[in-house]
Each structure stands twice: as structure tokens, then as C-alpha cells.
Amino acid sequence: MIESFPGRPAHLIWGNLKEFPGINDEGLKFQREQTGLFPKVSCGWLGPFLPMLFVYHPETTKIVLKSSEPKSHNAYRLIEPWIGTGLLVANGGKWKRNRRLLTPAFHFDVLKNYQLIMNKTSDILLTKLENYAETGEIFEVFSNISMFTLDTMLQSAFAYEIDCQTTGENHPYVVAVHELVELVTERFLKPWLHNDLIYLLTTDGRKFKKHCDFVHKVAEDIISKRRKAIKKEAKGYSQKKSLDFLDILLSARDENNQGLTDLEIRNEADTFLFEGHDTTASALSWALYSLAEHPEIQKKLQAEVDEVLKGRDSDEILWEDLPKLQYTTMCLKEAMRLHTPVPFIQRELTEPMELDGHEAPAGTQISIMLYNCHHNPLVWPNSMDYIPERFLPENVEKRDAYAFIPFSAGPRNCIGQQFALHEMKTVLAKIFRRYSLELDPTHKVEKYETLVMRSQTGIKMKAYRR
């Protein structure tokens, strides 16, 4: 039974909700303490009627993630009005079919064709950094990086150019997604707002609907323009050497020769636009933060990039350069461990499951706490320290494969993880080839744990030409 799992005592009405300090630095400290008290699994109550198991050790996360148990309906239905039942939310046969149809979009041959675009969008970001370096202006990292990742996603996966990096501080799509993420997170922590009718009567509910309508329109405009282009240049499109993500969405057929419906296409476009720009922006922003915080590590990364590009006239990062950026990759992975761009994911049991000697009944809600996994003292000593050498091959070999899971793991791992890694390595190498970064010492960074890890106060730094 669920009561047999270890956990803090729960209040009769509030459960454990009032113990949680909030989605901030204090809340993250609470989570780390929870992991120390109950190292593999614990039970908590969101009010009087909603128990939840929290897992954060390779032995327990592995059991859940390797299973075919579906995403939690209670949790993920809150984002369905936004991204529908795309790959992130879908379960069962629908998920298997769509995953199979979309896998070709992430083949290495397709990703290789995006490398030129990743260099191009990185160069636009570097132009902005050059201006900051010349003027000595302190700049905010998240807003600039979010526009870079959105630009990269739109140009590579959707062949859609809107010049979003040069249109000002924040593109309306980026603003809408940020607010949607915050609204969903806040609603999840307030069980009395889980009812759709009640939620839509609130100010937040109306704001949520407005932002959903806006992001849907963006996706529909992108799809509509591509369809018109295909119709206008039918012969040219049929002879394209490579297809991008949207091409594959529009042309995919299953074993019954059935394609995706218009709604399914929009759902997958909305899902990939969110997952492909917002979570990547978080990972990149925190990587820049950690590297700016540790100048000695930053110098080692710069030395590696200099060695890879030695003797070249251009700073372009080629496809074949990516495997050579080993220390850069270690720095990136350690930042994803320390800061964990996606802090948690959810599952719901359809049958009993044994976890750490206790049986969880069917219907149990399980939260895989990726942030806690990456700070579990049994796996990661001195977990709050930034140590890229944790990811040296000999150290990785000593750890369970489920110790580090920023892209989830098992059959439902992130389909776009290689796209994200290639993009992040490319832009990190290009930034540090040309600049050194330094944090603004007067600015306090405060984490904000929504569906995506952010800073409530932003991240501010200065760039210096090398």
C-alpha cells in the first residue's frame, strides 16, 4: 500500500503542500534535504486525496522509466490545451505510432544538414555579444539565448525565418511560452484549480487560454506556409535531397498508409517548438552561468576550442568537429546535472510496481525527480559543486546509466536530444572561441523551478573580447 512508503508526516487537509517552501531556491534546498532523508523513494500528499511517490535514485528511476507505464493523466492533462497529445503527452498505441513516424526526422543524416543553420544562428547571437562587449553593457542571458534557440528551431526544423533574434528583447512567442510554463506549474501545485471549469473562471485560466490560442496560431501559420510552398513547387519538393522535421510531419505514412491529421501535425509542431527551444534555452543559459562563475574551467574549454579550430581562417564549427569537443561536452553535461533543465517528469501506474521493497498499487502517481536524481548524495558527492570531470569516460563507467538523465531515459526518452546537444555544443564553442564571460557581481540569481528550470531574476553577465 502507498502508506508503507517512507515520507514526512502529512496534514489531514493540506497533506505535505504547506511544507514545500515554493518553486524557488528554498524549494530546491528542501528537495535536496528530502533526497538525503529518503535516498531512493518517498511518499508525499498533494492535499488529502492525492498521494504521490517521488523517485530519485538509479535503482528506482530505472524501474519506472524502463516500464511501459503511461504519462500521468493528472499532470499532463494540464498542458494538453497547449500542446495537445503530441509525443510529450500521448500514451499507448498513439505514442508508439507517432514516435515511429517521427524518428526519421532525427536521423544523423538529417541532423548533419542542420549544422550550417546552427552556425548561422550562432553568428547572429555573436553579433549581439560583440555589441555588448564593445559597449561594456551588462546583458540578460535567458532572453538572448531563448531567442537564439527559437531561431535555430524555426530555421532548421521548420525552414521558417522571422528574424526573431534581432526584433528586440523578447519575441512574443518566447514570452507566451514562458508564461504558459509558469501557469501550468502553479496550477499543478494548487489541486483546487485542477478542475477545468473552475480554472477557466480565474484570471490565470483566461490568460492561459489566450496564450494557448496565440502559440497555436504561430504553429498553424508555419504549417500553412509550408503547405502552400509544397503545392507551389511540388516537383522541387519531391526532389529535395533532405527533408526537415516539418516535411516529415506532413509526409509521414504508417503501415496503413495513413498520415497524421491536421490536429496531430499541429500538436507535434507545438510540442517540438516548446521542447526544442525552451528546455534547450534553459540548459544553455545555465551552462553559460556555470562557466562564467568558474573562469578556470572556462579557460580550459577555450583551450579545447582553440585546439580544434587551430590553423583555420573560419570559426565555423563543422559536423566532424563535434566529437572532438570532449571537454565542452563535459562542461555542458555537468551544467545539465547541476541545474537540470527539466526538473521532473510524471508517470501513472496501470499495475502494481515494487519500488525499494514496497509495493505501489495501480493508479499511483509517480514523479521522477530529475533534479533530485542529479543531487542524490549516494550517487553525486558534493552535488552542488560544478565539476566537469565527473563526466570523464572512466568516471561515467563507474556510474549507473540512470544516474544522469536530463533527457529522461528508457523507451520514452527525448527524441530530439541529439539535435539539442549538437546545437548547444556548436554555440558554446563559437561563443568561447571569441569571448570570455563574467557574471555581474551585483546581481543575485534565484532559481525558479517550473516545468523548465529558470532564474526568477534572470542571469546577468558581461562579455569580453578575447
CSV table of C-alpha atoms in Angstrom, one decimal:
chain,number,residue,atom,x,y,z
A,1,MET,CA,0.0,0.0,0.0
A,2,ILE,CA,1.0,3.6,-0.6
A,3,GLU,CA,1.2,4.3,3.2
A,4,SER,CA,4.1,1.8,3.5
A,5,PHE,CA,6.5,4.1,1.7
A,6,PRO,CA,8.7,6.4,3.8
A,7,GLY,CA,7.9,10.1,3.9
A,8,ARG,CA,7.2,13.1,6.0
A,9,PRO,CA,4.0,13.2,8.1
A,10,ALA,CA,1.1,14.6,6.2
A,11,HIS,CA,-1.5,17.1,7.4
A,12,LEU,CA,-5.1,15.8,7.2
A,13,ILE,CA,-6.2,18.6,4.8
A,14,TRP,CA,-3.1,20.1,3.2
A,15,GLY,CA,-1.1,16.9,3.0
A,16,ASN,CA,2.5,18.0,2.5
A,17,LEU,CA,1.8,21.0,0.4
A,18,LYS,CA,2.4,23.6,3.2
A,19,GLU,CA,5.8,22.1,4.0
A,20,PHE,CA,7.1,22.9,0.5
A,21,PRO,CA,8.7,26.3,0.5
A,22,GLY,CA,7.9,27.0,-3.1
A,23,ILE,CA,9.3,26.8,-6.6
A,24,ASN,CA,12.5,28.7,-5.7
A,25,ASP,CA,16.0,28.1,-4.2
A,26,GLU,CA,14.4,27.3,-0.8
A,27,GLY,CA,12.2,24.7,-2.5
A,28,LEU,CA,15.2,23.1,-4.2
A,29,LYS,CA,17.1,23.0,-0.9
A,30,PHE,CA,14.0,21.2,0.6
A,31,GLN,CA,14.2,18.7,-2.3
A,32,ARG,CA,17.9,18.0,-1.7
A,33,GLU,CA,17.1,17.5,2.0
A,34,GLN,CA,14.3,15.2,1.1
A,35,THR,CA,16.7,13.1,-1.0
A,36,GLY,CA,19.1,12.9,1.9
A,37,LEU,CA,16.3,11.7,4.3
A,38,PHE,CA,14.8,9.2,1.9
A,39,PRO,CA,17.5,8.3,-0.7
A,40,LYS,CA,15.5,6.2,-3.1
A,41,VAL,CA,11.8,6.9,-2.9
A,42,SER,CA,9.4,8.8,-0.7
A,43,CYS,CA,5.6,9.5,-0.5
A,44,GLY,CA,4.0,12.9,-0.3
A,45,TRP,CA,0.5,14.1,-0.4
A,46,LEU,CA,-0.9,17.0,-2.5
A,47,GLY,CA,-3.9,17.7,-0.3
A,48,PRO,CA,-6.0,15.0,1.4
A,49,PHE,CA,-6.7,12.8,-1.7
A,50,LEU,CA,-3.7,12.9,-4.0
A,51,PRO,CA,-0.7,10.8,-2.8
A,52,MET,CA,2.4,10.8,-5.0
A,53,LEU,CA,5.6,8.8,-5.0
A,54,PHE,CA,8.8,10.6,-5.7
A,55,VAL,CA,11.8,8.6,-7.1
A,56,TYR,CA,15.3,9.9,-7.4
A,57,HIS,CA,17.8,7.1,-7.3
A,58,PRO,CA,19.0,5.0,-10.3
A,59,GLU,CA,17.6,1.8,-8.7
A,60,THR,CA,14.1,3.2,-8.5
A,61,THR,CA,14.0,5.6,-11.5
A,62,LYS,CA,15.2,2.8,-13.7
A,63,ILE,CA,12.3,0.5,-12.8
A,64,VAL,CA,9.8,3.3,-13.7
A,65,LEU,CA,11.4,4.6,-16.8
A,66,LYS,CA,12.1,1.2,-18.3
A,67,SER,CA,8.5,0.2,-17.9
A,68,SER,CA,5.7,1.0,-20.4
A,69,GLU,CA,3.7,2.8,-17.8
A,70,PRO,CA,2.0,5.9,-19.3
A,71,LYS,CA,2.5,9.6,-18.6
A,72,SER,CA,0.4,10.8,-15.7
A,73,HIS,CA,-3.0,11.9,-16.9
A,74,ASN,CA,-3.4,14.1,-13.7
A,75,ALA,CA,-0.3,16.0,-14.5
A,76,TYR,CA,0.0,16.1,-18.3
A,77,ARG,CA,-3.7,16.9,-19.0
A,78,LEU,CA,-2.9,20.4,-17.7
A,79,ILE,CA,-0.8,21.1,-20.7
A,80,GLU,CA,-3.0,19.3,-23.3
A,81,PRO,CA,-4.9,22.5,-24.2
A,82,TRP,CA,-1.4,23.9,-25.2
A,83,ILE,CA,0.5,21.1,-26.9
A,84,GLY,CA,-2.3,18.5,-27.3
A,85,THR,CA,-1.5,14.8,-27.3
A,86,GLY,CA,1.8,15.1,-29.1
A,87,LEU,CA,4.8,12.9,-28.3
A,88,LEU,CA,5.3,14.5,-24.9
A,89,VAL,CA,1.8,13.7,-23.7
A,90,ALA,CA,0.5,10.8,-25.9
A,91,ASN,CA,0.3,7.2,-24.5
A,92,GLY,CA,-0.1,3.7,-25.8
A,93,GLY,CA,-0.6,2.9,-29.4
A,94,LYS,CA,-0.8,6.6,-30.5
A,95,TRP,CA,2.6,7.4,-28.9
A,96,LYS,CA,4.2,4.3,-30.5
A,97,ARG,CA,2.8,5.1,-33.9
A,98,ASN,CA,3.8,8.8,-33.8
A,99,ARG,CA,7.2,8.0,-32.4
A,100,ARG,CA,7.8,5.6,-35.2
A,101,LEU,CA,6.7,8.1,-37.8
A,102,LEU,CA,8.8,10.9,-36.5
A,103,THR,CA,12.1,9.0,-35.7
A,104,PRO,CA,13.4,9.6,-39.3
A,105,ALA,CA,13.3,13.3,-38.6
A,106,PHE,CA,16.2,12.9,-36.1
A,107,HIS,CA,18.4,10.6,-38.1
A,108,PHE,CA,22.1,11.7,-38.1
A,109,ASP,CA,21.9,12.4,-41.9
A,110,VAL,CA,19.1,14.9,-41.2
A,111,LEU,CA,20.8,16.5,-38.2
A,112,LYS,CA,24.0,16.9,-40.2
A,113,ASN,CA,22.2,19.2,-42.6
A,114,TYR,CA,21.2,21.5,-39.8
A,115,GLN,CA,24.9,22.2,-38.9
A,116,LEU,CA,25.1,25.1,-41.3
A,117,ILE,CA,22.0,26.7,-39.9
A,118,MET,CA,23.3,26.3,-36.3
A,119,ASN,CA,26.4,28.2,-37.3
A,120,LYS,CA,24.3,30.9,-38.9
A,121,THR,CA,22.0,31.5,-36.0
A,122,SER,CA,25.0,31.3,-33.6
A,123,ASP,CA,26.7,34.1,-35.6
A,124,ILE,CA,23.6,36.3,-35.2
A,125,LEU,CA,23.9,35.8,-31.4
A,126,LEU,CA,27.7,36.6,-31.6
A,127,THR,CA,26.9,39.9,-33.3
A,128,LYS,CA,24.8,40.8,-30.3
A,129,LEU,CA,27.5,39.7,-27.9
A,130,GLU,CA,30.0,41.8,-29.9
A,131,ASN,CA,27.9,44.9,-29.3
A,132,TYR,CA,27.7,44.1,-25.6
A,133,ALA,CA,31.5,43.6,-25.4
A,134,GLU,CA,32.2,46.9,-27.2
A,135,THR,CA,29.8,48.9,-25.0
A,136,GLY,CA,30.5,47.0,-21.8
A,137,GLU,CA,26.8,46.6,-21.3
A,138,ILE,CA,25.5,44.0,-18.8
A,139,PHE,CA,23.1,41.7,-20.6
A,140,GLU,CA,20.5,39.2,-19.6
A,141,VAL,CA,21.3,35.7,-20.7
A,142,PHE,CA,17.9,33.8,-20.8
A,143,SER,CA,16.2,36.3,-23.1
A,144,ASN,CA,19.1,36.3,-25.6
A,145,ILE,CA,19.5,32.5,-25.5
A,146,SER,CA,15.8,31.8,-25.8
A,147,MET,CA,15.6,33.9,-29.0
A,148,PHE,CA,18.7,32.1,-30.3
A,149,THR,CA,17.2,28.6,-29.7
A,150,LEU,CA,13.8,29.6,-31.1
A,151,ASP,CA,15.5,31.0,-34.2
A,152,THR,CA,17.6,27.8,-34.6
A,153,MET,CA,14.5,25.6,-34.2
A,154,LEU,CA,12.4,27.6,-36.7
A,155,GLN,CA,15.1,27.8,-39.3
A,156,SER,CA,16.3,24.2,-39.1
A,157,ALA,CA,13.3,22.1,-38.3
A,158,PHE,CA,10.7,24.3,-40.0
A,159,ALA,CA,12.7,26.2,-42.6
A,160,TYR,CA,10.9,29.3,-41.2
A,161,GLU,CA,12.7,32.6,-40.9
A,162,ILE,CA,11.3,35.5,-38.9
A,163,ASP,CA,14.5,37.2,-37.7
A,164,CYS,CA,13.5,36.8,-34.1
A,165,GLN,CA,16.9,37.4,-32.7
A,166,THR,CA,17.0,41.0,-33.9
A,167,THR,CA,13.5,42.1,-33.1
A,168,GLY,CA,14.1,43.3,-29.6
A,169,GLU,CA,14.5,41.8,-26.1
A,170,ASN,CA,11.7,39.2,-26.2
A,171,HIS,CA,9.8,37.7,-29.1
A,172,PRO,CA,6.1,37.3,-28.4
A,173,TYR,CA,6.3,33.6,-28.8
A,174,VAL,CA,9.0,33.3,-26.2
A,175,VAL,CA,7.0,35.4,-23.8
A,176,ALA,CA,3.9,33.3,-24.3
A,177,VAL,CA,5.8,30.0,-23.7
A,178,HIS,CA,7.4,31.3,-20.6
A,179,GLU,CA,4.1,32.4,-19.1
A,180,LEU,CA,2.4,29.1,-20.1
A,181,VAL,CA,5.1,27.1,-18.3
A,182,GLU,CA,4.7,29.2,-15.2
A,183,LEU,CA,0.9,29.0,-15.3
A,184,VAL,CA,0.9,25.2,-15.7
A,185,THR,CA,3.4,24.7,-12.8
A,186,GLU,CA,1.4,27.0,-10.4
A,187,ARG,CA,-1.8,25.2,-11.3
A,188,PHE,CA,-0.3,21.8,-10.7
A,189,LEU,CA,0.6,22.9,-7.1
A,190,LYS,CA,-3.0,24.0,-6.5
A,191,PRO,CA,-5.2,20.9,-6.7
A,192,TRP,CA,-8.4,23.1,-6.2
A,193,LEU,CA,-7.6,24.6,-9.7
A,194,HIS,CA,-7.3,21.2,-11.5
A,195,ASN,CA,-11.0,21.4,-12.5
A,196,ASP,CA,-11.1,23.0,-15.9
A,197,LEU,CA,-14.3,24.9,-15.4
A,198,ILE,CA,-13.1,26.5,-12.2
A,199,TYR,CA,-9.7,27.3,-13.7
A,200,LEU,CA,-11.1,29.0,-16.8
A,201,LEU,CA,-13.1,31.3,-14.5
A,202,THR,CA,-9.9,32.6,-12.9
A,203,THR,CA,-7.6,35.4,-14.3
A,204,ASP,CA,-4.8,32.8,-14.7
A,205,GLY,CA,-7.1,30.5,-16.6
A,206,ARG,CA,-8.1,33.2,-19.0
A,207,LYS,CA,-4.5,34.2,-19.5
A,208,PHE,CA,-3.6,30.5,-20.2
A,209,LYS,CA,-6.3,30.2,-22.9
A,210,LYS,CA,-5.1,33.5,-24.5
A,211,HIS,CA,-1.5,32.2,-24.7
A,212,CYS,CA,-2.6,28.8,-26.0
A,213,ASP,CA,-4.6,30.5,-28.8
A,214,PHE,CA,-1.5,32.5,-29.7
A,215,VAL,CA,1.0,29.7,-29.9
A,216,HIS,CA,-1.5,27.6,-31.8
A,217,LYS,CA,-1.8,30.4,-34.4
A,218,VAL,CA,2.0,30.5,-34.7
A,219,ALA,CA,2.2,26.8,-35.4
A,220,GLU,CA,-0.7,26.9,-37.8
A,221,ASP,CA,0.9,29.8,-39.8
A,222,ILE,CA,4.1,27.8,-40.1
A,223,ILE,CA,2.3,24.7,-41.3
A,224,SER,CA,0.1,26.7,-43.7
A,225,LYS,CA,3.0,28.5,-45.3
A,226,ARG,CA,4.9,25.2,-45.8
A,227,ARG,CA,1.8,23.6,-47.4
A,228,LYS,CA,1.5,26.5,-49.8
A,229,ALA,CA,5.2,26.2,-50.7
A,230,ILE,CA,4.8,22.4,-51.3
A,231,LYS,CA,1.8,23.0,-53.6
A,232,LYS,CA,3.5,25.8,-55.5
A,233,GLU,CA,6.7,23.8,-56.0
A,234,ALA,CA,5.5,20.3,-56.0
A,235,LYS,CA,8.2,18.9,-58.3
A,236,GLY,CA,11.0,20.7,-56.4
A,237,TYR,CA,9.9,19.4,-53.1
A,238,SER,CA,9.7,15.8,-54.3
A,239,GLN,CA,13.3,16.1,-55.4
A,240,LYS,CA,14.7,17.7,-52.2
A,241,LYS,CA,17.9,16.0,-51.1
A,242,SER,CA,16.8,16.0,-47.4
A,243,LEU,CA,13.6,16.5,-45.5
A,244,ASP,CA,13.3,18.6,-42.4
A,245,PHE,CA,11.1,17.9,-39.3
A,246,LEU,CA,8.0,19.6,-40.8
A,247,ASP,CA,8.4,17.9,-44.2
A,248,ILE,CA,8.4,14.5,-42.3
A,249,LEU,CA,5.3,15.6,-40.3
A,250,LEU,CA,3.4,16.4,-43.5
A,251,SER,CA,4.5,13.4,-45.5
A,252,ALA,CA,4.7,10.6,-42.9
A,253,ARG,CA,2.6,7.5,-43.5
A,254,ASP,CA,2.0,4.5,-41.3
A,255,GLU,CA,1.7,0.8,-42.3
A,256,ASN,CA,-1.9,1.5,-43.3
A,257,ASN,CA,-0.8,4.5,-45.5
A,258,GLN,CA,-2.5,6.9,-43.0
A,259,GLY,CA,-0.8,10.2,-42.4
A,260,LEU,CA,-1.1,12.5,-39.4
A,261,THR,CA,-4.3,14.5,-39.1
A,262,ASP,CA,-4.1,18.3,-39.2
A,263,LEU,CA,-4.5,18.4,-35.4
A,264,GLU,CA,-1.8,15.8,-34.9
A,265,ILE,CA,0.5,17.8,-37.1
A,266,ARG,CA,-0.1,21.0,-35.1
A,267,ASN,CA,0.3,19.1,-31.8
A,268,GLU,CA,3.7,17.8,-32.8
A,269,ALA,CA,4.7,21.2,-34.1
A,270,ASP,CA,3.7,22.8,-30.8
A,271,THR,CA,5.4,20.1,-28.8
A,272,PHE,CA,8.7,20.4,-30.7
A,273,LEU,CA,8.6,24.2,-30.8
A,274,PHE,CA,8.3,24.2,-27.0
A,275,GLU,CA,10.7,21.3,-26.2
A,276,GLY,CA,13.2,22.3,-28.8
A,277,HIS,CA,13.6,25.9,-27.8
A,278,ASP,CA,12.6,26.4,-24.1
A,279,THR,CA,14.3,23.4,-22.5
A,280,THR,CA,17.4,23.9,-24.7
A,281,ALA,CA,17.5,27.6,-23.7
A,282,SER,CA,17.5,26.6,-20.0
A,283,ALA,CA,20.3,24.1,-20.4
A,284,LEU,CA,22.4,26.6,-22.4
A,285,SER,CA,21.8,29.6,-20.1
A,286,TRP,CA,22.8,27.6,-17.0
A,287,ALA,CA,25.9,26.3,-18.8
A,288,LEU,CA,26.9,29.8,-19.6
A,289,TYR,CA,26.2,30.8,-15.9
A,290,SER,CA,28.4,28.0,-14.5
A,291,LEU,CA,31.2,28.7,-17.0
A,292,ALA,CA,31.1,32.4,-16.2
A,293,GLU,CA,31.1,31.5,-12.5
A,294,HIS,CA,34.3,29.3,-12.9
A,295,PRO,CA,36.8,31.2,-15.1
A,296,GLU,CA,39.4,28.5,-14.7
A,297,ILE,CA,37.0,25.9,-16.2
A,298,GLN,CA,36.1,28.5,-18.9
A,299,LYS,CA,39.7,28.8,-19.9
A,300,LYS,CA,40.1,25.0,-20.2
A,301,LEU,CA,37.1,24.9,-22.5
A,302,GLN,CA,38.5,27.8,-24.6
A,303,ALA,CA,41.8,26.0,-24.9
A,304,GLU,CA,40.0,22.9,-26.3
A,305,VAL,CA,38.1,25.0,-28.9
A,306,ASP,CA,41.3,26.8,-29.9
A,307,GLU,CA,42.9,23.5,-30.5
A,308,VAL,CA,40.0,22.1,-32.6
A,309,LEU,CA,40.0,25.3,-34.7
A,310,LYS,CA,43.7,25.8,-34.9
A,311,GLY,CA,45.0,26.9,-38.3
A,312,ARG,CA,41.6,27.7,-39.8
A,313,ASP,CA,40.5,31.0,-41.3
A,314,SER,CA,36.9,30.5,-40.1
A,315,ASP,CA,35.4,29.8,-36.7
A,316,GLU,CA,32.7,27.7,-38.2
A,317,ILE,CA,32.0,24.5,-36.2
A,318,LEU,CA,31.9,21.6,-38.6
A,319,TRP,CA,29.9,18.4,-38.1
A,320,GLU,CA,33.1,16.5,-37.7
A,321,ASP,CA,34.3,18.9,-35.0
A,322,LEU,CA,31.5,18.0,-32.6
A,323,PRO,CA,33.0,14.7,-31.4
A,324,LYS,CA,36.3,16.5,-30.7
A,325,LEU,CA,34.7,18.9,-28.3
A,326,GLN,CA,35.0,16.5,-25.4
A,327,TYR,CA,35.7,18.9,-22.5
A,328,THR,CA,33.0,21.2,-23.9
A,329,THR,CA,30.6,18.3,-23.7
A,330,MET,CA,31.7,17.5,-20.2
A,331,CYS,CA,31.0,21.1,-19.1
A,332,LEU,CA,27.6,21.0,-20.8
A,333,LYS,CA,26.6,17.8,-19.1
A,334,GLU,CA,27.8,18.9,-15.7
A,335,ALA,CA,25.7,22.1,-16.1
A,336,MET,CA,22.7,19.9,-17.0
A,337,ARG,CA,23.3,17.8,-13.9
A,338,LEU,CA,23.8,20.7,-11.6
A,339,HIS,CA,20.8,22.8,-12.8
A,340,THR,CA,18.6,20.1,-14.5
A,341,PRO,CA,16.7,22.0,-17.3
A,342,VAL,CA,13.6,19.7,-16.9
A,343,PRO,CA,13.4,19.1,-13.1
A,344,PHE,CA,10.7,16.4,-13.0
A,345,ILE,CA,8.5,14.1,-15.2
A,346,GLN,CA,5.4,12.1,-14.3
A,347,ARG,CA,4.1,8.6,-14.7
A,348,GLU,CA,0.9,6.8,-13.6
A,349,LEU,CA,0.9,3.1,-12.8
A,350,THR,CA,-1.6,0.8,-14.6
A,351,GLU,CA,-0.5,-2.2,-12.5
A,352,PRO,CA,1.3,-2.7,-9.2
A,353,MET,CA,5.0,-2.0,-9.1
A,354,GLU,CA,7.6,-2.8,-6.5
A,355,LEU,CA,10.0,0.0,-5.5
A,356,ASP,CA,12.7,-0.4,-2.9
A,357,GLY,CA,10.9,-3.3,-1.2
A,358,HIS,CA,7.4,-1.6,-1.1
A,359,GLU,CA,4.5,-2.2,-3.5
A,360,ALA,CA,2.9,0.7,-5.2
A,361,PRO,CA,-0.7,-0.1,-6.3
A,362,ALA,CA,-2.2,0.5,-9.7
A,363,GLY,CA,-3.3,4.2,-10.1
A,364,THR,CA,-0.3,5.5,-8.2
A,365,GLN,CA,1.1,8.9,-9.4
A,366,ILE,CA,4.9,8.8,-9.7
A,367,SER,CA,7.1,11.8,-10.0
A,368,ILE,CA,10.6,11.1,-11.4
A,369,MET,CA,12.5,14.0,-9.7
A,370,LEU,CA,15.3,14.5,-12.2
A,371,TYR,CA,16.8,17.4,-10.2
A,372,ASN,CA,16.9,15.2,-7.0
A,373,CYS,CA,18.4,12.3,-9.1
A,374,HIS,CA,21.2,14.7,-10.1
A,375,HIS,CA,21.8,15.7,-6.5
A,376,ASN,CA,21.4,12.4,-4.8
A,377,PRO,CA,24.4,12.2,-2.3
A,378,LEU,CA,24.6,8.4,-2.7
A,379,VAL,CA,25.5,9.0,-6.4
A,380,TRP,CA,26.9,12.5,-6.6
A,381,PRO,CA,29.2,13.6,-3.7
A,382,ASN,CA,29.4,17.4,-3.3
A,383,SER,CA,26.5,17.7,-5.7
A,384,MET,CA,26.3,21.5,-5.5
A,385,ASP,CA,29.8,21.8,-6.9
A,386,TYR,CA,30.4,22.3,-10.7
A,387,ILE,CA,33.0,19.6,-11.6
A,388,PRO,CA,33.0,18.7,-15.4
A,389,GLU,CA,35.5,15.9,-14.7
A,390,ARG,CA,32.6,13.9,-13.3
A,391,PHE,CA,31.9,13.1,-17.0
A,392,LEU,CA,35.3,11.8,-17.9
A,393,PRO,CA,34.8,8.4,-19.5
A,394,GLU,CA,36.4,6.5,-16.6
A,395,ASN,CA,34.0,8.2,-14.1
A,396,VAL,CA,30.9,7.7,-16.3
A,397,GLU,CA,31.7,3.9,-16.5
A,398,LYS,CA,31.5,3.7,-12.7
A,399,ARG,CA,28.0,5.1,-12.5
A,400,ASP,CA,24.7,3.5,-13.4
A,401,ALA,CA,23.4,4.7,-16.8
A,402,TYR,CA,20.3,6.0,-15.0
A,403,ALA,CA,22.3,8.3,-12.7
A,404,PHE,CA,22.3,11.2,-15.3
A,405,ILE,CA,19.0,11.5,-17.2
A,406,PRO,CA,18.5,15.1,-18.3
A,407,PHE,CA,16.6,13.9,-21.4
A,408,SER,CA,14.8,11.2,-19.4
A,409,ALA,CA,15.7,7.6,-20.3
A,410,GLY,CA,14.1,4.3,-21.5
A,411,PRO,CA,11.7,3.9,-24.4
A,412,ARG,CA,10.2,7.4,-23.8
A,413,ASN,CA,13.5,9.3,-23.8
A,414,CYS,CA,13.6,12.7,-25.6
A,415,ILE,CA,13.5,12.1,-29.3
A,416,GLY,CA,15.4,15.4,-30.0
A,417,GLN,CA,18.3,15.0,-27.6
A,418,GLN,CA,21.0,14.7,-30.3
A,419,PHE,CA,19.6,17.8,-32.0
A,420,ALA,CA,19.8,19.7,-28.7
A,421,LEU,CA,23.3,18.5,-27.9
A,422,HIS,CA,24.7,19.4,-31.3
A,423,GLU,CA,23.1,22.9,-31.2
A,424,MET,CA,24.4,23.5,-27.7
A,425,LYS,CA,28.0,22.3,-28.4
A,426,THR,CA,28.1,24.4,-31.5
A,427,VAL,CA,27.1,27.7,-29.9
A,428,LEU,CA,29.2,27.2,-26.8
A,429,ALA,CA,32.3,26.6,-28.9
A,430,LYS,CA,31.6,29.6,-31.0
A,431,ILE,CA,30.9,31.9,-28.0
A,432,PHE,CA,34.0,30.9,-26.1
A,433,ARG,CA,36.2,31.0,-29.2
A,434,ARG,CA,35.6,34.7,-29.4
A,435,TYR,CA,34.6,35.9,-25.9
A,436,SER,CA,35.1,35.4,-22.2
A,437,LEU,CA,32.1,35.8,-19.9
A,438,GLU,CA,31.9,37.2,-16.4
A,439,LEU,CA,28.9,37.3,-14.0
A,440,ASP,CA,27.5,40.6,-12.8
A,441,PRO,CA,28.7,40.5,-9.2
A,442,THR,CA,25.8,42.9,-8.1
A,443,HIS,CA,23.1,40.6,-9.4
A,444,LYS,CA,21.6,37.7,-7.3
A,445,VAL,CA,20.5,34.7,-9.4
A,446,GLU,CA,17.5,32.9,-7.9
A,447,LYS,CA,16.3,29.7,-9.4
A,448,TYR,CA,12.6,29.2,-10.4
A,449,GLU,CA,11.6,25.6,-10.7
A,450,THR,CA,8.7,25.5,-13.2
A,451,LEU,CA,8.3,22.8,-15.9
A,452,VAL,CA,11.6,24.2,-17.0
A,453,MET,CA,14.4,25.4,-14.7
A,454,ARG,CA,14.8,29.2,-14.9
A,455,SER,CA,16.0,32.1,-12.9
A,456,GLN,CA,13.3,34.3,-11.4
A,457,THR,CA,15.7,37.2,-11.5
A,458,GLY,CA,17.4,36.4,-14.8
A,459,ILE,CA,21.1,35.8,-15.3
A,460,LYS,CA,23.2,38.9,-16.0
A,461,MET,CA,26.8,39.0,-17.2
A,462,LYS,CA,29.4,40.8,-19.3
A,463,ALA,CA,31.2,39.7,-22.4
A,464,TYR,CA,34.9,40.5,-23.1
A,465,ARG,CA,36.6,40.1,-26.5
A,466,ARG,CA,39.5,37.6,-26.2
